[in-house]
Amino acid sequence: MEGLIKEELIKRRGYIATLEAGYRFFVDNFKTIFKHMWPYALVFGVVLGIFQVLQMRTTLSGGEELADAAGILIMLPLVIIAAVLLYGRIMMLFNEQSMKWNCIRYIKLILWLSLVAILISLISASAFLTGDSTETGMFKAGALFFLIFTVLLIVVYLPYVYPSMKYMLEPQTHFRNLIFKGWKKGFKHWGYIFVSVLLLYLCLMVMSLIISIPLGICTIAQMISAAGVAEGDASGMPAYFSILFFLVAVLTYFVYAFVGVFSYAVIYYMYGNIEAYEREKEQQLQPIDATADEAPENTVY
């Protein structure tokens, strides 16, 4: 996308420098990002807001409200579509491709990563074969499943950070290169990716805690009111609380959409660092032409 202030992409950077580059991209271009993103962020917020309201109603009613439960099932495809459109719009900030091109590649990417997650789940499920049918045995099997699943997810998924971004940035990159060859290159930089993602996660966790405070307060208030009603007390919530809850949810997820831009900006420069390393390594492995530096005999200096 033209008009954006970007630092050099293919450049060696450390952990902190990678986060700083992503932060500067987000701050320096915030006005342009907002103009480019706000309609899609708003749609994302509205869809997630409706989904959040229906989910809260279903939870408080114990699943007895069939209309709300059916509404959640109807909203799930809309949530996925809104997320795909939002991601496609975000990636337009980093490449020169169209919205359609980005969305199609993102769908392929998500399908493959979902398949990998399913395979990891099946492997982790073998933990239940080692336990007995007692309550203690099931608890130990569940804990072992969670441990195996988490470790495999971290080990297998993190290397895909590099080829996934490469697949979205380079049109000539084929999907088949993402599956094994790209993963192998990403795995060689597992330590760098792990530390960078960990630092990014800590930053996102702090931002999420701040952003989600209003929605969290509304959720807790609703749950306390519902508990009181279940015990026979009168509801202390105003009639407009559902509307207020919806608006707060929309605003929360609207802001989260822009936080996503910061996340992908950091991953963008993570890719740039790994790509710089790989290109330097390829240059070092190239054979040196011994005759290249030899001057002709009759050369006059």
CSV table of C-alpha atoms in Angstrom, one decimal:
chain,number,residue,atom,x,y,z
A,1,MET,CA,0.0,0.0,0.0
A,2,GLU,CA,1.4,3.4,-1.0
A,3,GLY,CA,1.8,6.3,1.3
A,4,LEU,CA,3.0,4.3,4.3
A,5,ILE,CA,6.2,5.0,6.2
A,6,LYS,CA,8.1,1.8,6.4
A,7,GLU,CA,11.5,0.9,7.6
A,8,GLU,CA,13.8,-1.3,5.6
A,9,LEU,CA,12.2,-4.8,5.7
A,10,ILE,CA,15.1,-7.2,4.8
A,11,LYS,CA,17.4,-6.2,7.7
A,12,ARG,CA,18.9,-8.0,10.6
A,13,ARG,CA,17.2,-7.1,13.9
A,14,GLY,CA,17.2,-8.3,17.4
A,15,TYR,CA,14.2,-9.1,19.6
A,16,ILE,CA,13.6,-5.6,20.9
A,17,ALA,CA,14.4,-3.9,17.6
A,18,THR,CA,11.8,-6.1,15.9
A,19,LEU,CA,9.1,-5.0,18.3
A,20,GLU,CA,10.2,-1.3,18.0
A,21,ALA,CA,10.0,-1.5,14.2
A,22,GLY,CA,6.5,-2.9,14.4
A,23,TYR,CA,5.5,-0.2,16.9
A,24,ARG,CA,6.9,2.6,14.8
A,25,PHE,CA,5.1,1.3,11.8
A,26,PHE,CA,1.8,1.4,13.7
A,27,VAL,CA,2.3,4.8,15.3
A,28,ASP,CA,3.8,6.6,12.3
A,29,ASN,CA,1.0,5.4,10.0
A,30,PHE,CA,-1.9,5.4,12.4
A,31,LYS,CA,-4.0,8.0,10.5
A,32,THR,CA,-3.6,6.1,7.3
A,33,ILE,CA,-4.2,2.8,9.0
A,34,PHE,CA,-7.4,4.1,10.6
A,35,LYS,CA,-8.8,5.5,7.3
A,36,HIS,CA,-7.9,2.2,5.6
A,37,MET,CA,-9.3,-0.1,8.3
A,38,TRP,CA,-12.2,1.5,10.1
A,39,PRO,CA,-15.2,0.1,8.0
A,40,TYR,CA,-13.8,-3.5,8.3
A,41,ALA,CA,-13.0,-3.0,12.0
A,42,LEU,CA,-16.5,-1.7,12.6
A,43,VAL,CA,-18.1,-4.7,10.9
A,44,PHE,CA,-15.8,-7.0,12.9
A,45,GLY,CA,-16.8,-5.2,16.1
A,46,VAL,CA,-20.6,-5.4,15.3
A,47,VAL,CA,-20.5,-9.1,14.4
A,48,LEU,CA,-18.4,-10.0,17.5
A,49,GLY,CA,-20.6,-7.7,19.6
A,50,ILE,CA,-23.8,-9.6,18.6
A,51,PHE,CA,-22.0,-12.9,19.1
A,52,GLN,CA,-20.9,-11.8,22.6
A,53,VAL,CA,-24.4,-10.8,23.6
A,54,LEU,CA,-25.9,-14.1,22.4
A,55,GLN,CA,-23.1,-16.1,24.1
A,56,MET,CA,-23.7,-14.2,27.4
A,57,ARG,CA,-27.5,-14.8,27.2
A,58,THR,CA,-27.0,-18.5,26.5
A,59,THR,CA,-24.5,-18.9,29.4
A,60,LEU,CA,-26.8,-17.1,31.9
A,61,SER,CA,-29.8,-19.1,30.8
A,62,GLY,CA,-28.0,-22.4,31.0
A,63,GLY,CA,-28.7,-23.1,27.3
A,64,GLU,CA,-32.4,-23.1,27.8
A,65,GLU,CA,-33.0,-20.2,25.4
A,66,LEU,CA,-32.9,-22.1,22.1
A,67,ALA,CA,-33.2,-18.9,20.1
A,68,ASP,CA,-29.9,-17.6,21.5
A,69,ALA,CA,-28.2,-21.0,21.0
A,70,ALA,CA,-29.4,-21.1,17.4
A,71,GLY,CA,-28.3,-17.5,17.0
A,72,ILE,CA,-24.7,-18.4,18.0
A,73,LEU,CA,-24.6,-21.2,15.4
A,74,ILE,CA,-25.8,-18.7,12.8
A,75,MET,CA,-23.3,-16.1,13.8
A,76,LEU,CA,-20.2,-18.4,13.7
A,77,PRO,CA,-19.9,-18.3,9.9
A,78,LEU,CA,-20.3,-14.5,10.0
A,79,VAL,CA,-17.6,-14.2,12.6
A,80,ILE,CA,-15.2,-16.2,10.4
A,81,ILE,CA,-16.1,-14.1,7.3
A,82,ALA,CA,-15.6,-10.9,9.3
A,83,ALA,CA,-12.2,-12.1,10.5
A,84,VAL,CA,-11.1,-13.1,7.0
A,85,LEU,CA,-12.1,-9.8,5.5
A,86,LEU,CA,-10.4,-7.9,8.4
A,87,TYR,CA,-7.2,-9.9,7.9
A,88,GLY,CA,-7.3,-9.4,4.1
A,89,ARG,CA,-7.6,-5.7,4.7
A,90,ILE,CA,-4.7,-5.7,7.2
A,91,MET,CA,-2.4,-7.5,4.8
A,92,MET,CA,-3.0,-4.8,2.1
A,93,LEU,CA,-0.9,-2.6,4.4
A,94,PHE,CA,2.1,-4.8,3.9
A,95,ASN,CA,1.8,-6.0,0.3
A,96,GLU,CA,0.6,-4.7,-3.0
A,97,GLN,CA,-2.0,-7.3,-3.5
A,98,SER,CA,-5.8,-6.9,-3.7
A,99,MET,CA,-8.3,-7.7,-1.0
A,100,LYS,CA,-9.5,-10.8,-2.8
A,101,TRP,CA,-6.0,-12.1,-3.3
A,102,ASN,CA,-5.2,-11.7,0.4
A,103,CYS,CA,-8.4,-13.3,1.6
A,104,ILE,CA,-8.0,-16.4,-0.7
A,105,ARG,CA,-4.4,-16.9,0.5
A,106,TYR,CA,-5.5,-16.4,4.1
A,107,ILE,CA,-8.2,-19.0,3.8
A,108,LYS,CA,-5.7,-21.5,2.4
A,109,LEU,CA,-3.3,-20.7,5.2
A,110,ILE,CA,-6.0,-21.1,8.0
A,111,LEU,CA,-7.2,-24.4,6.6
A,112,TRP,CA,-3.7,-25.8,6.6
A,113,LEU,CA,-3.0,-24.5,10.2
A,114,SER,CA,-6.3,-25.9,11.3
A,115,LEU,CA,-5.4,-29.3,9.9
A,116,VAL,CA,-2.1,-29.2,11.7
A,117,ALA,CA,-3.9,-28.4,15.0
A,118,ILE,CA,-6.3,-31.4,14.4
A,119,LEU,CA,-3.3,-33.7,13.9
A,120,ILE,CA,-1.6,-32.4,17.0
A,121,SER,CA,-4.9,-33.0,19.0
A,122,LEU,CA,-5.1,-36.6,17.7
A,123,ILE,CA,-1.5,-37.2,18.7
A,124,SER,CA,-2.1,-35.6,22.1
A,125,ALA,CA,-5.3,-37.7,22.6
A,126,SER,CA,-3.1,-40.8,22.9
A,127,ALA,CA,-2.6,-39.6,26.5
A,128,PHE,CA,-6.0,-41.0,27.3
A,129,LEU,CA,-4.9,-44.5,26.3
A,130,THR,CA,-2.3,-44.5,29.1
A,131,GLY,CA,-4.8,-43.7,31.9
A,132,ASP,CA,-7.4,-45.8,33.6
A,133,SER,CA,-11.1,-45.2,33.8
A,134,THR,CA,-11.0,-43.9,37.4
A,135,GLU,CA,-11.5,-40.2,38.2
A,136,THR,CA,-7.8,-39.8,39.2
A,137,GLY,CA,-6.7,-41.6,36.0
A,138,MET,CA,-8.9,-39.4,33.8
A,139,PHE,CA,-7.6,-36.3,35.5
A,140,LYS,CA,-4.0,-37.4,35.0
A,141,ALA,CA,-4.7,-38.2,31.3
A,142,GLY,CA,-6.4,-34.8,30.8
A,143,ALA,CA,-3.4,-33.0,32.4
A,144,LEU,CA,-1.0,-35.1,30.2
A,145,PHE,CA,-3.1,-34.3,27.1
A,146,PHE,CA,-2.9,-30.6,27.8
A,147,LEU,CA,0.8,-30.7,28.4
A,148,ILE,CA,1.5,-32.7,25.2
A,149,PHE,CA,-0.8,-30.5,23.1
A,150,THR,CA,0.7,-27.3,24.4
A,151,VAL,CA,4.3,-28.4,23.8
A,152,LEU,CA,3.6,-29.7,20.3
A,153,LEU,CA,1.6,-26.6,19.5
A,154,ILE,CA,4.5,-24.3,20.5
A,155,VAL,CA,7.1,-26.5,18.8
A,156,VAL,CA,5.2,-27.1,15.5
A,157,TYR,CA,3.3,-23.9,15.1
A,158,LEU,CA,6.0,-21.3,15.8
A,159,PRO,CA,8.1,-22.1,12.8
A,160,TYR,CA,5.1,-21.4,10.6
A,161,VAL,CA,5.3,-17.7,11.5
A,162,TYR,CA,8.0,-17.2,8.9
A,163,PRO,CA,6.6,-19.1,5.9
A,164,SER,CA,3.1,-17.8,6.6
A,165,MET,CA,4.2,-14.2,6.2
A,166,LYS,CA,6.4,-15.1,3.3
A,167,TYR,CA,3.4,-16.8,1.6
A,168,MET,CA,1.3,-13.6,2.1
A,169,LEU,CA,4.0,-11.2,0.9
A,170,GLU,CA,5.5,-13.0,-2.0
A,171,PRO,CA,3.1,-13.9,-4.9
A,172,GLN,CA,5.6,-16.3,-6.4
A,173,THR,CA,5.7,-18.4,-3.2
A,174,HIS,CA,3.6,-21.6,-3.7
A,175,PHE,CA,1.5,-23.2,-1.0
A,176,ARG,CA,3.5,-26.4,-1.2
A,177,ASN,CA,6.6,-24.6,-0.2
A,178,LEU,CA,4.8,-23.4,3.0
A,179,ILE,CA,4.1,-27.0,4.3
A,180,PHE,CA,7.6,-28.5,4.6
A,181,LYS,CA,10.4,-26.4,3.1
A,182,GLY,CA,9.2,-23.1,4.7
A,183,TRP,CA,8.6,-24.8,8.0
A,184,LYS,CA,12.1,-26.2,8.0
A,185,LYS,CA,13.6,-22.8,7.5
A,186,GLY,CA,11.4,-21.3,10.2
A,187,PHE,CA,12.4,-24.1,12.6
A,188,LYS,CA,16.0,-23.1,12.3
A,189,HIS,CA,15.0,-19.7,13.8
A,190,TRP,CA,12.8,-21.2,16.4
A,191,GLY,CA,14.6,-19.5,19.3
A,192,TYR,CA,14.3,-16.0,17.7
A,193,ILE,CA,10.7,-16.6,16.8
A,194,PHE,CA,9.9,-17.9,20.3
A,195,VAL,CA,11.4,-14.9,22.2
A,196,SER,CA,9.9,-12.4,19.8
A,197,VAL,CA,6.5,-13.9,20.0
A,198,LEU,CA,6.8,-14.1,23.8
A,199,LEU,CA,7.6,-10.4,24.0
A,200,LEU,CA,4.8,-9.6,21.6
A,201,TYR,CA,2.4,-11.7,23.7
A,202,LEU,CA,3.4,-9.8,26.8
A,203,CYS,CA,2.7,-6.5,25.1
A,204,LEU,CA,-0.6,-7.7,23.8
A,205,MET,CA,-1.6,-9.1,27.2
A,206,VAL,CA,-1.1,-5.7,28.8
A,207,MET,CA,-3.0,-3.9,26.1
A,208,SER,CA,-5.8,-6.5,26.2
A,209,LEU,CA,-6.2,-6.1,29.9
A,210,ILE,CA,-6.6,-2.3,29.5
A,211,ILE,CA,-8.9,-2.6,26.5
A,212,SER,CA,-11.2,-5.3,28.0
A,213,ILE,CA,-11.8,-3.5,31.3
A,214,PRO,CA,-15.2,-2.0,30.4
A,215,LEU,CA,-16.4,-5.2,28.8
A,216,GLY,CA,-15.2,-7.2,31.8
A,217,ILE,CA,-17.0,-4.9,34.2
A,218,CYS,CA,-20.3,-5.3,32.2
A,219,THR,CA,-19.9,-9.1,32.1
A,220,ILE,CA,-19.3,-9.4,35.8
A,221,ALA,CA,-22.2,-7.1,36.6
A,222,GLN,CA,-24.5,-9.2,34.3
A,223,MET,CA,-23.4,-12.4,36.0
A,224,ILE,CA,-23.9,-11.0,39.5
A,225,SER,CA,-27.3,-9.8,38.5
A,226,ALA,CA,-28.2,-13.2,37.0
A,227,ALA,CA,-27.0,-15.0,40.2
A,228,GLY,CA,-29.2,-12.8,42.3
A,229,VAL,CA,-32.2,-13.4,40.1
A,230,ALA,CA,-31.7,-17.2,40.4
A,231,GLU,CA,-31.9,-16.8,44.1
A,232,GLY,CA,-35.2,-14.9,43.9
A,233,ASP,CA,-33.9,-11.3,44.1
A,234,ALA,CA,-35.1,-8.6,41.7
A,235,SER,CA,-32.7,-7.7,38.8
A,236,GLY,CA,-31.0,-4.5,39.5
A,237,MET,CA,-30.0,-4.0,35.8
A,238,PRO,CA,-31.6,-1.1,33.8
A,239,ALA,CA,-33.7,-2.0,30.8
A,240,TYR,CA,-31.0,-0.6,28.4
A,241,PHE,CA,-28.2,-2.7,29.8
A,242,SER,CA,-28.3,-5.2,26.9
A,243,ILE,CA,-27.8,-2.3,24.5
A,244,LEU,CA,-25.0,-0.9,26.6
A,245,PHE,CA,-23.3,-4.3,26.8
A,246,PHE,CA,-23.5,-4.6,23.0
A,247,LEU,CA,-22.1,-1.1,22.4
A,248,VAL,CA,-19.2,-1.8,24.8
A,249,ALA,CA,-18.5,-5.1,23.1
A,250,VAL,CA,-18.5,-3.4,19.6
A,251,LEU,CA,-16.1,-0.7,20.8
A,252,THR,CA,-13.8,-3.3,22.4
A,253,TYR,CA,-13.5,-5.5,19.4
A,254,PHE,CA,-13.2,-2.4,17.1
A,255,VAL,CA,-10.1,-1.4,19.1
A,256,TYR,CA,-8.8,-5.0,19.0
A,257,ALA,CA,-8.9,-4.9,15.2
A,258,PHE,CA,-6.3,-2.2,15.3
A,259,VAL,CA,-4.2,-4.0,17.9
A,260,GLY,CA,-4.1,-6.8,15.3
A,261,VAL,CA,-2.3,-4.4,12.9
A,262,PHE,CA,0.4,-3.9,15.5
A,263,SER,CA,0.7,-7.7,15.9
A,264,TYR,CA,1.1,-8.3,12.1
A,265,ALA,CA,3.6,-5.4,11.8
A,266,VAL,CA,5.9,-7.1,14.3
A,267,ILE,CA,5.5,-10.4,12.5
A,268,TYR,CA,6.2,-8.5,9.2
A,269,TYR,CA,9.6,-7.4,10.6
A,270,MET,CA,10.3,-10.8,12.1
A,271,TYR,CA,10.0,-12.2,8.6
A,272,GLY,CA,12.3,-9.5,7.3
A,273,ASN,CA,15.0,-10.4,9.9
A,274,ILE,CA,14.8,-14.1,9.1
A,275,GLU,CA,14.8,-13.4,5.3
A,276,ALA,CA,17.9,-11.2,5.7
A,277,TYR,CA,19.7,-14.0,7.6
A,278,GLU,CA,18.7,-16.6,5.0
A,279,ARG,CA,19.9,-14.4,2.1
A,280,GLU,CA,23.2,-13.7,3.8
A,281,LYS,CA,23.7,-17.4,4.4
A,282,GLU,CA,22.9,-18.2,0.7
A,283,GLN,CA,25.5,-15.6,-0.4
A,284,GLN,CA,28.1,-17.1,1.9
A,285,LEU,CA,27.5,-20.6,0.4
A,286,GLN,CA,27.9,-19.5,-3.2
A,287,PRO,CA,31.2,-20.5,-4.8
A,288,ILE,CA,33.7,-17.8,-5.4
A,289,ASP,CA,34.8,-17.4,-9.0
A,290,ALA,CA,38.6,-17.5,-8.8
A,291,THR,CA,39.0,-15.7,-12.1
A,292,ALA,CA,36.6,-12.9,-11.3
A,293,ASP,CA,39.3,-10.9,-9.5
A,294,GLU,CA,42.1,-11.6,-12.0
A,295,ALA,CA,42.9,-8.7,-14.3
A,296,PRO,CA,43.8,-9.2,-17.9
A,297,GLU,CA,47.5,-9.1,-18.7
A,298,ASN,CA,47.3,-6.0,-20.8
A,299,THR,CA,45.1,-4.0,-18.5
A,300,VAL,CA,46.5,-0.5,-18.0
A,301,TYR,CA,45.8,1.1,-14.6
